[in-house]
């Protein structure tokens, strides 16, 4: 398993996404580019770190995010940022 605790997948686009988002510098740049400026201004980006991607849903069903990060705000609140990429649009 990768540092982000991903379950193994054999799709090349999944491996590419995971390798890219394992790079904290890339993740930081991506998040800053796509999150609102108002939210970005509240975040202490020096605290950004990879967070385990194993999550639990309803009835303790195991779920896996494609990427997850933990970061603090300037007010010391903790935020979890969860990313899931899709290979096709939602219907």
N, CA, C and O atoms as a CHARMM CRD file, in Angstrom:
* protein
*
  364
    1    1 UNK  N      0.83600  -1.18900   0.00000 PROA 1      0.00000
    2    1 UNK  CA     0.00000   0.00000   0.00000 PROA 1      0.00000
    3    1 UNK  C      0.87600   1.24500   0.00000 PROA 1      0.00000
    4    1 UNK  O      1.98900   1.24100   0.52600 PROA 1      0.00000
    5    2 UNK  N      0.36800   2.28000  -0.58200 PROA 2      0.00000
    6    2 UNK  CA     1.09100   3.54000  -0.63600 PROA 2      0.00000
    7    2 UNK  C      1.02300   4.23400   0.71100 PROA 2      0.00000
    8    2 UNK  O      0.30200   3.77900   1.59800 PROA 2      0.00000
    9    3 UNK  N      1.76400   5.33700   0.88800 PROA 3      0.00000
   10    3 UNK  CA     1.72500   6.07500   2.15000 PROA 3      0.00000
   11    3 UNK  C      0.33800   6.57600   2.51700 PROA 3      0.00000
   12    3 UNK  O      0.09400   6.87900   3.68500 PROA 3      0.00000
   13    4 UNK  N     -0.57500   6.67400   1.56800 PROA 4      0.00000
   14    4 UNK  CA    -1.91300   7.17300   1.86900 PROA 4      0.00000
   15    4 UNK  C     -2.88300   6.06000   2.23700 PROA 4      0.00000
   16    4 UNK  O     -4.08200   6.31000   2.36000 PROA 4      0.00000
   17    5 UNK  N     -2.38800   4.83100   2.41500 PROA 5      0.00000
   18    5 UNK  CA    -3.21200   3.68300   2.79600 PROA 5      0.00000
   19    5 UNK  C     -4.24800   3.31400   1.74300 PROA 5      0.00000
   20    5 UNK  O     -5.36000   2.91200   2.08700 PROA 5      0.00000
   21    6 UNK  N     -3.90500   3.44200   0.48800 PROA 6      0.00000
   22    6 UNK  CA    -4.82900   3.09300  -0.58400 PROA 6      0.00000
   23    6 UNK  C     -4.96000   1.59500  -0.71300 PROA 6      0.00000
   24    6 UNK  O     -3.97200   0.87900  -0.55000 PROA 6      0.00000
   25    7 UNK  N     -6.15700   1.09500  -1.00400 PROA 7      0.00000
   26    7 UNK  CA    -6.25500  -0.31100  -1.36800 PROA 7      0.00000
   27    7 UNK  C     -5.63800  -0.48500  -2.75300 PROA 7      0.00000
   28    7 UNK  O     -5.70200   0.43700  -3.56600 PROA 7      0.00000
   29    8 UNK  N     -5.05200  -1.62100  -3.03900 PROA 8      0.00000
   30    8 UNK  CA    -4.42100  -1.78900  -4.34800 PROA 8      0.00000
   31    8 UNK  C     -5.44700  -1.76400  -5.48400 PROA 8      0.00000
   32    8 UNK  O     -6.51700  -2.36600  -5.38600 PROA 8      0.00000
   33    9 UNK  N     -5.10500  -1.06400  -6.54800 PROA 9      0.00000
   34    9 UNK  CA    -5.92800  -1.04700  -7.76000 PROA 9      0.00000
   35    9 UNK  C     -4.98700  -1.19500  -8.94300 PROA 9      0.00000
   36    9 UNK  O     -3.81300  -0.83000  -8.86900 PROA 9      0.00000
   37   10 UNK  N     -5.50700  -1.72700 -10.02000 PROA 10     0.00000
   38   10 UNK  CA    -4.66500  -1.99800 -11.16300 PROA 10     0.00000
   39   10 UNK  C     -4.86100  -1.02400 -12.31100 PROA 10     0.00000
   40   10 UNK  O     -4.22000  -1.17300 -13.35100 PROA 10     0.00000
   41   11 UNK  N     -5.72500  -0.03400 -12.15600 PROA 11     0.00000
   42   11 UNK  CA    -5.97300   0.91500 -13.23100 PROA 11     0.00000
   43   11 UNK  C     -4.85300   1.95000 -13.29400 PROA 11     0.00000
   44   11 UNK  O     -4.52000   2.55600 -12.27600 PROA 11     0.00000
   45   12 UNK  N     -4.26600   2.16200 -14.47800 PROA 12     0.00000
   46   12 UNK  CA    -3.17500   3.13000 -14.58500 PROA 12     0.00000
   47   12 UNK  C     -3.56400   4.53000 -14.11300 PROA 12     0.00000
   48   12 UNK  O     -2.74500   5.21300 -13.49700 PROA 12     0.00000
   49   13 UNK  N     -4.80800   4.97900 -14.38900 PROA 13     0.00000
   50   13 UNK  CA    -5.18800   6.33200 -13.96200 PROA 13     0.00000
   51   13 UNK  C     -5.28600   6.42700 -12.44300 PROA 13     0.00000
   52   13 UNK  O     -5.03300   7.49500 -11.88400 PROA 13     0.00000
   53   14 UNK  N     -5.64600   5.34200 -11.76000 PROA 14     0.00000
   54   14 UNK  CA    -5.68000   5.34300 -10.29800 PROA 14     0.00000
   55   14 UNK  C     -4.27500   5.46400  -9.72900 PROA 14     0.00000
   56   14 UNK  O     -4.03700   6.24200  -8.80500 PROA 14     0.00000
   57   15 UNK  N     -3.35200   4.70100 -10.27900 PROA 15     0.00000
   58   15 UNK  CA    -1.95700   4.76600  -9.81100 PROA 15     0.00000
   59   15 UNK  C     -1.37600   6.15300 -10.06600 PROA 15     0.00000
   60   15 UNK  O     -0.67900   6.70600  -9.21500 PROA 15     0.00000
   61   16 UNK  N     -1.66200   6.71300 -11.23600 PROA 16     0.00000
   62   16 UNK  CA    -1.16600   8.05100 -11.56500 PROA 16     0.00000
   63   16 UNK  C     -1.69500   9.08300 -10.57000 PROA 16     0.00000
   64   16 UNK  O     -0.92900   9.89100 -10.04600 PROA 16     0.00000
   65   17 UNK  N     -3.00100   9.05600 -10.31000 PROA 17     0.00000
   66   17 UNK  CA    -3.61700   9.98900  -9.37000 PROA 17     0.00000
   67   17 UNK  C     -2.96900   9.85800  -7.99700 PROA 17     0.00000
   68   17 UNK  O     -2.61500  10.85900  -7.37400 PROA 17     0.00000
   69   18 UNK  N     -2.81700   8.64800  -7.53700 PROA 18     0.00000
   70   18 UNK  CA    -2.27700   8.41100  -6.20200 PROA 18     0.00000
   71   18 UNK  C     -0.82700   8.84800  -6.08500 PROA 18     0.00000
   72   18 UNK  O     -0.44400   9.46500  -5.09100 PROA 18     0.00000
   73   19 UNK  N     -0.01900   8.53700  -7.08600 PROA 19     0.00000
   74   19 UNK  CA     1.38000   8.96500  -7.04500 PROA 19     0.00000
   75   19 UNK  C      1.47900  10.48000  -7.03900 PROA 19     0.00000
   76   19 UNK  O      2.30400  11.05000  -6.32600 PROA 19     0.00000
   77   20 UNK  N      0.64600  11.12800  -7.82800 PROA 20     0.00000
   78   20 UNK  CA     0.64300  12.59300  -7.89300 PROA 20     0.00000
   79   20 UNK  C      0.24000  13.19900  -6.56100 PROA 20     0.00000
   80   20 UNK  O      0.89700  14.12300  -6.08400 PROA 20     0.00000
   81   21 UNK  N     -0.82200  12.70000  -5.95500 PROA 21     0.00000
   82   21 UNK  CA    -1.32700  13.28300  -4.71800 PROA 21     0.00000
   83   21 UNK  C     -0.58600  12.80400  -3.47200 PROA 21     0.00000
   84   21 UNK  O     -0.84500  13.30300  -2.37700 PROA 21     0.00000
   85   22 UNK  N      0.32400  11.85100  -3.61700 PROA 22     0.00000
   86   22 UNK  CA     1.24600  11.51800  -2.52100 PROA 22     0.00000
   87   22 UNK  C      2.26700  12.63300  -2.31800 PROA 22     0.00000
   88   22 UNK  O      2.83900  12.76700  -1.23600 PROA 22     0.00000
   89   23 UNK  N      2.49300  13.42700  -3.34900 PROA 23     0.00000
   90   23 UNK  CA     3.45000  14.54100  -3.29200 PROA 23     0.00000
   91   23 UNK  C      2.76300  15.72400  -2.60600 PROA 23     0.00000
   92   23 UNK  O      1.88000  16.35000  -3.19300 PROA 23     0.00000
   93   24 UNK  N      3.15900  16.03400  -1.37500 PROA 24     0.00000
   94   24 UNK  CA     2.49400  17.06600  -0.58600 PROA 24     0.00000
   95   24 UNK  C      2.61400  18.44200  -1.24200 PROA 24     0.00000
   96   24 UNK  O      1.69800  19.25700  -1.12700 PROA 24     0.00000
   97   25 UNK  N      3.72000  18.71300  -1.92600 PROA 25     0.00000
   98   25 UNK  CA     3.87800  20.00600  -2.61100 PROA 25     0.00000
   99   25 UNK  C      2.86200  20.12800  -3.74800 PROA 25     0.00000
  100   25 UNK  O      2.26700  21.19000  -3.93500 PROA 25     0.00000
  101   26 UNK  N      2.66000  19.05000  -4.50500 PROA 26     0.00000
  102   26 UNK  CA     1.66000  19.06400  -5.56500 PROA 26     0.00000
  103   26 UNK  C      0.26600  19.23400  -4.97500 PROA 26     0.00000
  104   26 UNK  O     -0.52800  20.03900  -5.46100 PROA 26     0.00000
  105   27 UNK  N     -0.02700  18.47100  -3.92200 PROA 27     0.00000
  106   27 UNK  CA    -1.34900  18.55100  -3.28900 PROA 27     0.00000
  107   27 UNK  C     -1.62900  19.97100  -2.80200 PROA 27     0.00000
  108   27 UNK  O     -2.73100  20.48700  -2.98800 PROA 27     0.00000
  109   28 UNK  N     -0.65100  20.58900  -2.19100 PROA 28     0.00000
  110   28 UNK  CA    -0.81300  21.96400  -1.69900 PROA 28     0.00000
  111   28 UNK  C     -1.12300  22.91600  -2.85600 PROA 28     0.00000
  112   28 UNK  O     -2.04700  23.72400  -2.76500 PROA 28     0.00000
  113   29 UNK  N     -0.36400  22.82400  -3.92500 PROA 29     0.00000
  114   29 UNK  CA    -0.58500  23.69400  -5.08600 PROA 29     0.00000
  115   29 UNK  C     -1.96000  23.44000  -5.70000 PROA 29     0.00000
  116   29 UNK  O     -2.65700  24.38600  -6.06700 PROA 29     0.00000
  117   30 UNK  N     -2.35400  22.18200  -5.81400 PROA 30     0.00000
  118   30 UNK  CA    -3.66200  21.82600  -6.37200 PROA 30     0.00000
  119   30 UNK  C     -4.79000  22.39600  -5.51500 PROA 30     0.00000
  120   30 UNK  O     -5.70700  23.03700  -6.02800 PROA 30     0.00000
  121   31 UNK  N     -4.71500  22.15800  -4.21600 PROA 31     0.00000
  122   31 UNK  CA    -5.76300  22.63700  -3.31600 PROA 31     0.00000
  123   31 UNK  C     -5.86300  24.16100  -3.34000 PROA 31     0.00000
  124   31 UNK  O     -6.96400  24.71100  -3.35800 PROA 31     0.00000
  125   32 UNK  N     -4.72900  24.83500  -3.34200 PROA 32     0.00000
  126   32 UNK  CA    -4.74000  26.29900  -3.37600 PROA 32     0.00000
  127   32 UNK  C     -5.31200  26.82000  -4.69100 PROA 32     0.00000
  128   32 UNK  O     -5.90800  27.89700  -4.72300 PROA 32     0.00000
  129   33 UNK  N     -5.13800  26.07700  -5.75900 PROA 33     0.00000
  130   33 UNK  CA    -5.65600  26.50600  -7.06500 PROA 33     0.00000
  131   33 UNK  C     -7.16600  26.29500  -7.17800 PROA 33     0.00000
  132   33 UNK  O     -7.84100  27.05500  -7.87200 PROA 33     0.00000
  133   34 UNK  N     -7.70600  25.27500  -6.50900 PROA 34     0.00000
  134   34 UNK  CA    -9.11100  24.92600  -6.71100 PROA 34     0.00000
  135   34 UNK  C    -10.03600  25.22500  -5.53500 PROA 34     0.00000
  136   34 UNK  O    -11.25600  25.17600  -5.69200 PROA 34     0.00000
  137   35 UNK  N     -9.49100  25.52900  -4.37700 PROA 35     0.00000
  138   35 UNK  CA   -10.33500  25.92900  -3.24300 PROA 35     0.00000
  139   35 UNK  C    -10.55700  27.43500  -3.31200 PROA 35     0.00000
  140   35 UNK  O     -9.76500  28.15800  -3.91500 PROA 35     0.00000
  141   36 UNK  N    -11.61700  27.89700  -2.70400 PROA 36     0.00000
  142   36 UNK  CA   -11.89900  29.33200  -2.73100 PROA 36     0.00000
  143   36 UNK  C    -10.80300  30.11100  -2.00800 PROA 36     0.00000
  144   36 UNK  O    -10.19100  29.61400  -1.06200 PROA 36     0.00000
  145   37 UNK  N    -10.57000  31.32500  -2.46200 PROA 37     0.00000
  146   37 UNK  CA    -9.54500  32.17800  -1.85000 PROA 37     0.00000
  147   37 UNK  C     -9.86600  32.43600  -0.38300 PROA 37     0.00000
  148   37 UNK  O     -8.96300  32.52700   0.44900 PROA 37     0.00000
  149   38 UNK  N    -11.14400  32.55200  -0.07100 PROA 38     0.00000
  150   38 UNK  CA   -11.56500  32.80900   1.31100 PROA 38     0.00000
  151   38 UNK  C    -11.17500  31.64000   2.22100 PROA 38     0.00000
  152   38 UNK  O    -10.67500  31.85500   3.32600 PROA 38     0.00000
  153   39 UNK  N    -11.39800  30.42300   1.76800 PROA 39     0.00000
  154   39 UNK  CA   -11.02400  29.24200   2.55100 PROA 39     0.00000
  155   39 UNK  C     -9.50200  29.13400   2.63600 PROA 39     0.00000
  156   39 UNK  O     -8.95600  28.88100   3.71000 PROA 39     0.00000
  157   40 UNK  N     -8.82200  29.32600   1.51400 PROA 40     0.00000
  158   40 UNK  CA    -7.35600  29.23000   1.49100 PROA 40     0.00000
  159   40 UNK  C     -6.70300  30.20300   2.46900 PROA 40     0.00000
  160   40 UNK  O     -5.69000  29.87800   3.08900 PROA 40     0.00000
  161   41 UNK  N     -7.27500  31.38100   2.60500 PROA 41     0.00000
  162   41 UNK  CA    -6.71100  32.39700   3.49800 PROA 41     0.00000
  163   41 UNK  C     -6.81000  31.98200   4.96700 PROA 41     0.00000
  164   41 UNK  O     -6.05100  32.48100   5.79800 PROA 41     0.00000
  165   42 UNK  N     -7.72100  31.08900   5.29100 PROA 42     0.00000
  166   42 UNK  CA    -7.91400  30.63600   6.67600 PROA 42     0.00000
  167   42 UNK  C     -6.97200  29.50200   7.06600 PROA 42     0.00000
  168   42 UNK  O     -6.82500  29.19400   8.24900 PROA 42     0.00000
  169   43 UNK  N     -6.33700  28.88300   6.07800 PROA 43     0.00000
  170   43 UNK  CA    -5.55200  27.66700   6.31300 PROA 43     0.00000
  171   43 UNK  C     -4.08200  27.99000   6.54400 PROA 43     0.00000
  172   43 UNK  O     -3.48800  28.80900   5.84300 PROA 43     0.00000
  173   44 UNK  N     -3.51400  27.33100   7.54100 PROA 44     0.00000
  174   44 UNK  CA    -2.06900  27.37800   7.77200 PROA 44     0.00000
  175   44 UNK  C     -1.46800  26.24900   6.93300 PROA 44     0.00000
  176   44 UNK  O     -1.41600  25.10200   7.37800 PROA 44     0.00000
  177   45 UNK  N     -1.02300  26.57000   5.73700 PROA 45     0.00000
  178   45 UNK  CA    -0.58100  25.55700   4.76900 PROA 45     0.00000
  179   45 UNK  C      0.66700  24.81300   5.21700 PROA 45     0.00000
  180   45 UNK  O      0.95700  23.73700   4.69500 PROA 45     0.00000
  181   46 UNK  N      1.41600  25.36300   6.17700 PROA 46     0.00000
  182   46 UNK  CA     2.59300  24.65900   6.69100 PROA 46     0.00000
  183   46 UNK  C      2.20600  23.41300   7.48500 PROA 46     0.00000
  184   46 UNK  O      3.05600  22.56300   7.74900 PROA 46     0.00000
  185   47 UNK  N      0.93000  23.29300   7.87100 PROA 47     0.00000
  186   47 UNK  CA     0.48000  22.14100   8.65500 PROA 47     0.00000
  187   47 UNK  C     -0.14100  21.04200   7.79700 PROA 47     0.00000
  188   47 UNK  O     -0.57000  20.01900   8.33000 PROA 47     0.00000
  189   48 UNK  N     -0.19700  21.23300   6.48200 PROA 48     0.00000
  190   48 UNK  CA    -0.81300  20.24100   5.59400 PROA 48     0.00000
  191   48 UNK  C     -0.05600  18.92200   5.67200 PROA 48     0.00000
  192   48 UNK  O      1.16500  18.88200   5.52300 PROA 48     0.00000
  193   49 UNK  N     -0.79800  17.84600   5.90800 PROA 49     0.00000
  194   49 UNK  CA    -0.18500  16.51900   5.95800 PROA 49     0.00000
  195   49 UNK  C     -1.15100  15.47300   5.40800 PROA 49     0.00000
  196   49 UNK  O     -2.36900  15.65300   5.42200 PROA 49     0.00000
  197   50 UNK  N     -0.58100  14.39700   4.93500 PROA 50     0.00000
  198   50 UNK  CA    -1.35800  13.27700   4.41200 PROA 50     0.00000
  199   50 UNK  C     -2.11700  12.64800   5.57300 PROA 50     0.00000
  200   50 UNK  O     -1.58900  12.52000   6.67700 PROA 50     0.00000
  201   51 UNK  N     -3.36100  12.25700   5.31200 PROA 51     0.00000
  202   51 UNK  CA    -4.21900  11.62900   6.31400 PROA 51     0.00000
  203   51 UNK  C     -4.63900  10.27000   5.77500 PROA 51     0.00000
  204   51 UNK  O     -4.81700  10.13000   4.56500 PROA 51     0.00000
  205   52 UNK  N     -4.80500   9.25900   6.63300 PROA 52     0.00000
  206   52 UNK  CA    -5.21600   7.93300   6.13700 PROA 52     0.00000
  207   52 UNK  C     -6.51700   8.01000   5.33100 PROA 52     0.00000
  208   52 UNK  O     -7.43400   8.75200   5.68100 PROA 52     0.00000
  209   53 UNK  N     -6.57700   7.25100   4.27700 PROA 53     0.00000
  210   53 UNK  CA    -7.71900   7.31300   3.36700 PROA 53     0.00000
  211   53 UNK  C     -8.81900   6.31700   3.71000 PROA 53     0.00000
  212   53 UNK  O     -9.87500   6.33600   3.07700 PROA 53     0.00000
  213   54 UNK  N     -8.60500   5.45500   4.68600 PROA 54     0.00000
  214   54 UNK  CA    -9.64800   4.52100   5.10400 PROA 54     0.00000
  215   54 UNK  C    -10.65400   5.29200   5.95400 PROA 54     0.00000
  216   54 UNK  O    -10.30500   5.85100   6.99400 PROA 54     0.00000
  217   55 UNK  N    -11.89700   5.31300   5.50400 PROA 55     0.00000
  218   55 UNK  CA   -12.95700   6.04800   6.18400 PROA 55     0.00000
  219   55 UNK  C    -14.07900   5.07900   6.52100 PROA 55     0.00000
  220   55 UNK  O    -14.10700   3.95500   6.01800 PROA 55     0.00000
  221   56 UNK  N    -14.99000   5.50500   7.35800 PROA 56     0.00000
  222   56 UNK  CA   -16.12200   4.65500   7.70100 PROA 56     0.00000
  223   56 UNK  C    -17.41200   5.40000   7.43600 PROA 56     0.00000
  224   56 UNK  O    -17.58100   6.54600   7.85200 PROA 56     0.00000
  225   57 UNK  N    -18.31100   4.74400   6.74800 PROA 57     0.00000
  226   57 UNK  CA   -19.60000   5.32900   6.42000 PROA 57     0.00000
  227   57 UNK  C    -20.67400   4.79700   7.35300 PROA 57     0.00000
  228   57 UNK  O    -20.39800   4.34800   8.46500 PROA 57     0.00000
  229   58 UNK  N    -21.89900   4.86100   6.86700 PROA 58     0.00000
  230   58 UNK  CA   -23.03200   4.35600   7.63900 PROA 58     0.00000
  231   58 UNK  C    -22.84600   2.87900   7.96700 PROA 58     0.00000
  232   58 UNK  O    -22.34700   2.10400   7.15200 PROA 58     0.00000
  233   59 UNK  N    -23.25300   2.51000   9.16200 PROA 59     0.00000
  234   59 UNK  CA   -23.17900   1.11300   9.62900 PROA 59     0.00000
  235   59 UNK  C    -21.75700   0.55900   9.55900 PROA 59     0.00000
  236   59 UNK  O    -21.55000  -0.62900   9.31300 PROA 59     0.00000
  237   60 UNK  N    -20.77700   1.44700   9.78000 PROA 60     0.00000
  238   60 UNK  CA   -19.35600   1.08200   9.79300 PROA 60     0.00000
  239   60 UNK  C    -18.87200   0.46600   8.49100 PROA 60     0.00000
  240   60 UNK  O    -17.91600  -0.30900   8.48900 PROA 60     0.00000
  241   61 UNK  N    -19.52400   0.80200   7.38500 PROA 61     0.00000
  242   61 UNK  CA   -19.09000   0.31800   6.07200 PROA 61     0.00000
  243   61 UNK  C    -17.74800   0.98400   5.73300 PROA 61     0.00000
  244   61 UNK  O    -17.61500   2.20400   5.83700 PROA 61     0.00000
  245   62 UNK  N    -16.77600   0.19500   5.33400 PROA 62     0.00000
  246   62 UNK  CA   -15.46600   0.74000   4.98100 PROA 62     0.00000
  247   62 UNK  C    -15.53100   1.47500   3.65400 PROA 62     0.00000
  248   62 UNK  O    -16.08200   0.96900   2.67600 PROA 62     0.00000
  249   63 UNK  N    -14.97600   2.64400   3.63100 PROA 63     0.00000
  250   63 UNK  CA   -14.88800   3.45700   2.42600 PROA 63     0.00000
  251   63 UNK  C    -13.44300   3.90300   2.27300 PROA 63     0.00000
  252   63 UNK  O    -12.72200   4.02300   3.26400 PROA 63     0.00000
  253   64 UNK  N    -13.01700   4.14900   1.05300 PROA 64     0.00000
  254   64 UNK  CA   -11.66600   4.63200   0.81900 PROA 64     0.00000
  255   64 UNK  C    -11.72800   5.89100  -0.01800 PROA 64     0.00000
  256   64 UNK  O    -12.32700   5.90500  -1.09300 PROA 64     0.00000
  257   65 UNK  N    -11.10800   6.94800   0.47700 PROA 65     0.00000
  258   65 UNK  CA   -10.97200   8.17800  -0.29500 PROA 65     0.00000
  259   65 UNK  C     -9.77700   8.00200  -1.22800 PROA 65     0.00000
  260   65 UNK  O     -8.89000   7.19000  -0.96300 PROA 65     0.00000
  261   66 UNK  N     -9.75600   8.75700  -2.30900 PROA 66     0.00000
  262   66 UNK  CA    -8.59700   8.70600  -3.19900 PROA 66     0.00000
  263   66 UNK  C     -7.41200   9.45400  -2.60000 PROA 66     0.00000
  264   66 UNK  O     -6.26100   9.07400  -2.81200 PROA 66     0.00000
  265   67 UNK  N     -7.69300  10.50700  -1.86100 PROA 67     0.00000
  266   67 UNK  CA    -6.65300  11.26000  -1.15800 PROA 67     0.00000
  267   67 UNK  C     -7.31700  11.95700   0.02200 PROA 67     0.00000
  268   67 UNK  O     -8.46900  12.38300  -0.06200 PROA 67     0.00000
  269   68 UNK  N     -6.58400  12.06700   1.11200 PROA 68     0.00000
  270   68 UNK  CA    -7.10600  12.76800   2.28400 PROA 68     0.00000
  271   68 UNK  C     -5.95900  13.51200   2.95100 PROA 68     0.00000
  272   68 UNK  O     -4.82800  13.03000   3.01700 PROA 68     0.00000
  273   69 UNK  N     -6.28700  14.69400   3.44100 PROA 69     0.00000
  274   69 UNK  CA    -5.28700  15.55600   4.07200 PROA 69     0.00000
  275   69 UNK  C     -5.85300  16.14800   5.35200 PROA 69     0.00000
  276   69 UNK  O     -7.05700  16.37100   5.47900 PROA 69     0.00000
  277   70 UNK  N     -4.96200  16.39500   6.29000 PROA 70     0.00000
  278   70 UNK  CA    -5.30200  17.06700   7.53500 PROA 70     0.00000
  279   70 UNK  C     -4.53700  18.37700   7.54400 PROA 70     0.00000
  280   70 UNK  O     -3.35900  18.41900   7.18900 PROA 70     0.00000
  281   71 UNK  N     -5.21200  19.45400   7.95400 PROA 71     0.00000
  282   71 UNK  CA    -4.57100  20.76600   7.97700 PROA 71     0.00000
  283   71 UNK  C     -5.21200  21.59000   9.09300 PROA 71     0.00000
  284   71 UNK  O     -6.37100  21.36700   9.44400 PROA 71     0.00000
  285   72 UNK  N     -4.47000  22.52700   9.64200 PROA 72     0.00000
  286   72 UNK  CA    -5.01100  23.41500  10.66500 PROA 72     0.00000
  287   72 UNK  C     -5.29700  24.78600  10.07000 PROA 72     0.00000
  288   72 UNK  O     -4.64500  25.22800   9.12400 PROA 72     0.00000
  289   73 UNK  N     -6.29500  25.44500  10.65700 PROA 73     0.00000
  290   73 UNK  CA    -6.55400  26.83700  10.29600 PROA 73     0.00000
  291   73 UNK  C     -5.65200  27.71200  11.15900 PROA 73     0.00000
  292   73 UNK  O     -4.99000  27.22600  12.07600 PROA 73     0.00000
  293   74 UNK  N     -5.63400  29.00000  10.85800 PROA 74     0.00000
  294   74 UNK  CA    -4.85400  29.93200  11.67300 PROA 74     0.00000
  295   74 UNK  C     -5.41900  30.01400  13.08800 PROA 74     0.00000
  296   74 UNK  O     -4.71300  30.41400  14.01300 PROA 74     0.00000
  297   75 UNK  N     -6.68900  29.63900  13.26300 PROA 75     0.00000
  298   75 UNK  CA    -7.33600  29.62500  14.58500 PROA 75     0.00000
  299   75 UNK  C     -7.13100  28.29800  15.31100 PROA 75     0.00000
  300   75 UNK  O     -7.71400  28.08000  16.37300 PROA 75     0.00000
  301   76 UNK  N     -6.30600  27.40900  14.75000 PROA 76     0.00000
  302   76 UNK  CA    -5.98200  26.09900  15.32300 PROA 76     0.00000
  303   76 UNK  C     -7.10500  25.07000  15.22100 PROA 76     0.00000
  304   76 UNK  O     -7.06100  24.04800  15.90400 PROA 76     0.00000
  305   77 UNK  N     -8.10100  25.31800  14.38700 PROA 77     0.00000
  306   77 UNK  CA    -9.11200  24.29600  14.10500 PROA 77     0.00000
  307   77 UNK  C     -8.51400  23.29400  13.12300 PROA 77     0.00000
  308   77 UNK  O     -7.65700  23.65200  12.31500 PROA 77     0.00000
  309   78 UNK  N     -8.95300  22.06100  13.18700 PROA 78     0.00000
  310   78 UNK  CA    -8.46000  21.02100  12.28300 PROA 78     0.00000
  311   78 UNK  C     -9.47400  20.78600  11.17300 PROA 78     0.00000
  312   78 UNK  O    -10.66700  20.62800  11.43200 PROA 78     0.00000
  313   79 UNK  N     -8.98800  20.76300   9.93300 PROA 79     0.00000
  314   79 UNK  CA    -9.82200  20.45700   8.77400 PROA 79     0.00000
  315   79 UNK  C     -9.34100  19.16300   8.14200 PROA 79     0.00000
  316   79 UNK  O     -8.13700  18.91200   8.07500 PROA 79     0.00000
  317   80 UNK  N    -10.26800  18.34700   7.67900 PROA 80     0.00000
  318   80 UNK  CA    -9.93800  17.18300   6.87200 PROA 80     0.00000
  319   80 UNK  C    -10.41800  17.46200   5.46300 PROA 80     0.00000
  320   80 UNK  O    -11.57600  17.82100   5.25100 PROA 80     0.00000
  321   81 UNK  N     -9.53200  17.29900   4.50900 PROA 81     0.00000
  322   81 UNK  CA    -9.85500  17.52700   3.09900 PROA 81     0.00000
  323   81 UNK  C     -9.82100  16.16600   2.41600 PROA 81     0.00000
  324   81 UNK  O     -8.80300  15.47500   2.44000 PROA 81     0.00000
  325   82 UNK  N    -10.93500  15.79000   1.81100 PROA 82     0.00000
  326   82 UNK  CA   -11.05900  14.47400   1.18200 PROA 82     0.00000
  327   82 UNK  C    -11.29100  14.66100  -0.31300 PROA 82     0.00000
  328   82 UNK  O    -12.17900  15.40700  -0.72500 PROA 82     0.00000
  329   83 UNK  N    -10.48600  13.98000  -1.11600 PROA 83     0.00000
  330   83 UNK  CA   -10.61100  14.04700  -2.57300 PROA 83     0.00000
  331   83 UNK  C    -10.96200  12.68000  -3.13700 PROA 83     0.00000
  332   83 UNK  O    -10.41100  11.66200  -2.72000 PROA 83     0.00000
  333   84 UNK  N    -11.88200  12.67000  -4.08400 PROA 84     0.00000
  334   84 UNK  CA   -12.21400  11.47500  -4.84100 PROA 84     0.00000
  335   84 UNK  C    -12.30800  11.86400  -6.31100 PROA 84     0.00000
  336   84 UNK  O    -13.09300  12.73600  -6.68400 PROA 84     0.00000
  337   85 UNK  N    -11.51000  11.21900  -7.13100 PROA 85     0.00000
  338   85 UNK  CA   -11.59600  11.51100  -8.56000 PROA 85     0.00000
  339   85 UNK  C    -12.57300  10.53300  -9.19100 PROA 85     0.00000
  340   85 UNK  O    -12.74600   9.40600  -8.72700 PROA 85     0.00000
  341   86 UNK  N    -13.20300  10.99100 -10.25500 PROA 86     0.00000
  342   86 UNK  CA   -14.17700  10.16600 -10.97000 PROA 86     0.00000
  343   86 UNK  C    -13.71000  10.01600 -12.41100 PROA 86     0.00000
  344   86 UNK  O    -13.19400  10.95500 -13.01800 PROA 86     0.00000
  345   87 UNK  N    -13.90300   8.82200 -12.94000 PROA 87     0.00000
  346   87 UNK  CA   -13.51700   8.59300 -14.32700 PROA 87     0.00000
  347   87 UNK  C    -14.65700   8.90300 -15.29200 PROA 87     0.00000
  348   87 UNK  O    -14.44700   9.00400 -16.50000 PROA 87     0.00000
  349   88 UNK  N    -15.86800   9.05400 -14.74900 PROA 88     0.00000
  350   88 UNK  CA   -16.99800   9.44200 -15.58100 PROA 88     0.00000
  351   88 UNK  C    -17.88700  10.37600 -14.77400 PROA 88     0.00000
  352   88 UNK  O    -17.88100  10.31700 -13.54500 PROA 88     0.00000
  353   89 UNK  N    -18.64000  11.22600 -15.43000 PROA 89     0.00000
  354   89 UNK  CA   -19.49900  12.19100 -14.73000 PROA 89     0.00000
  355   89 UNK  C    -20.60800  11.51500 -13.94000 PROA 89     0.00000
  356   89 UNK  O    -21.07700  10.43300 -14.29300 PROA 89     0.00000
  357   90 UNK  N    -21.01800  12.17800 -12.86000 PROA 90     0.00000
  358   90 UNK  CA   -22.18300  11.70000 -12.10700 PROA 90     0.00000
  359   90 UNK  C    -23.42000  11.82800 -12.97700 PROA 90     0.00000
  360   90 UNK  O    -23.51800  12.74300 -13.79500 PROA 90     0.00000
  361   91 UNK  N    -24.37400  10.90300 -12.79900 PROA 91     0.00000
  362   91 UNK  CA   -25.59600  11.01200 -13.59500 PROA 91     0.00000
  363   91 UNK  C    -26.75800  11.42600 -12.73400 PROA 91     0.00000
  364   91 UNK  O    -27.87500  11.57000 -13.23100 PROA 91     0.00000
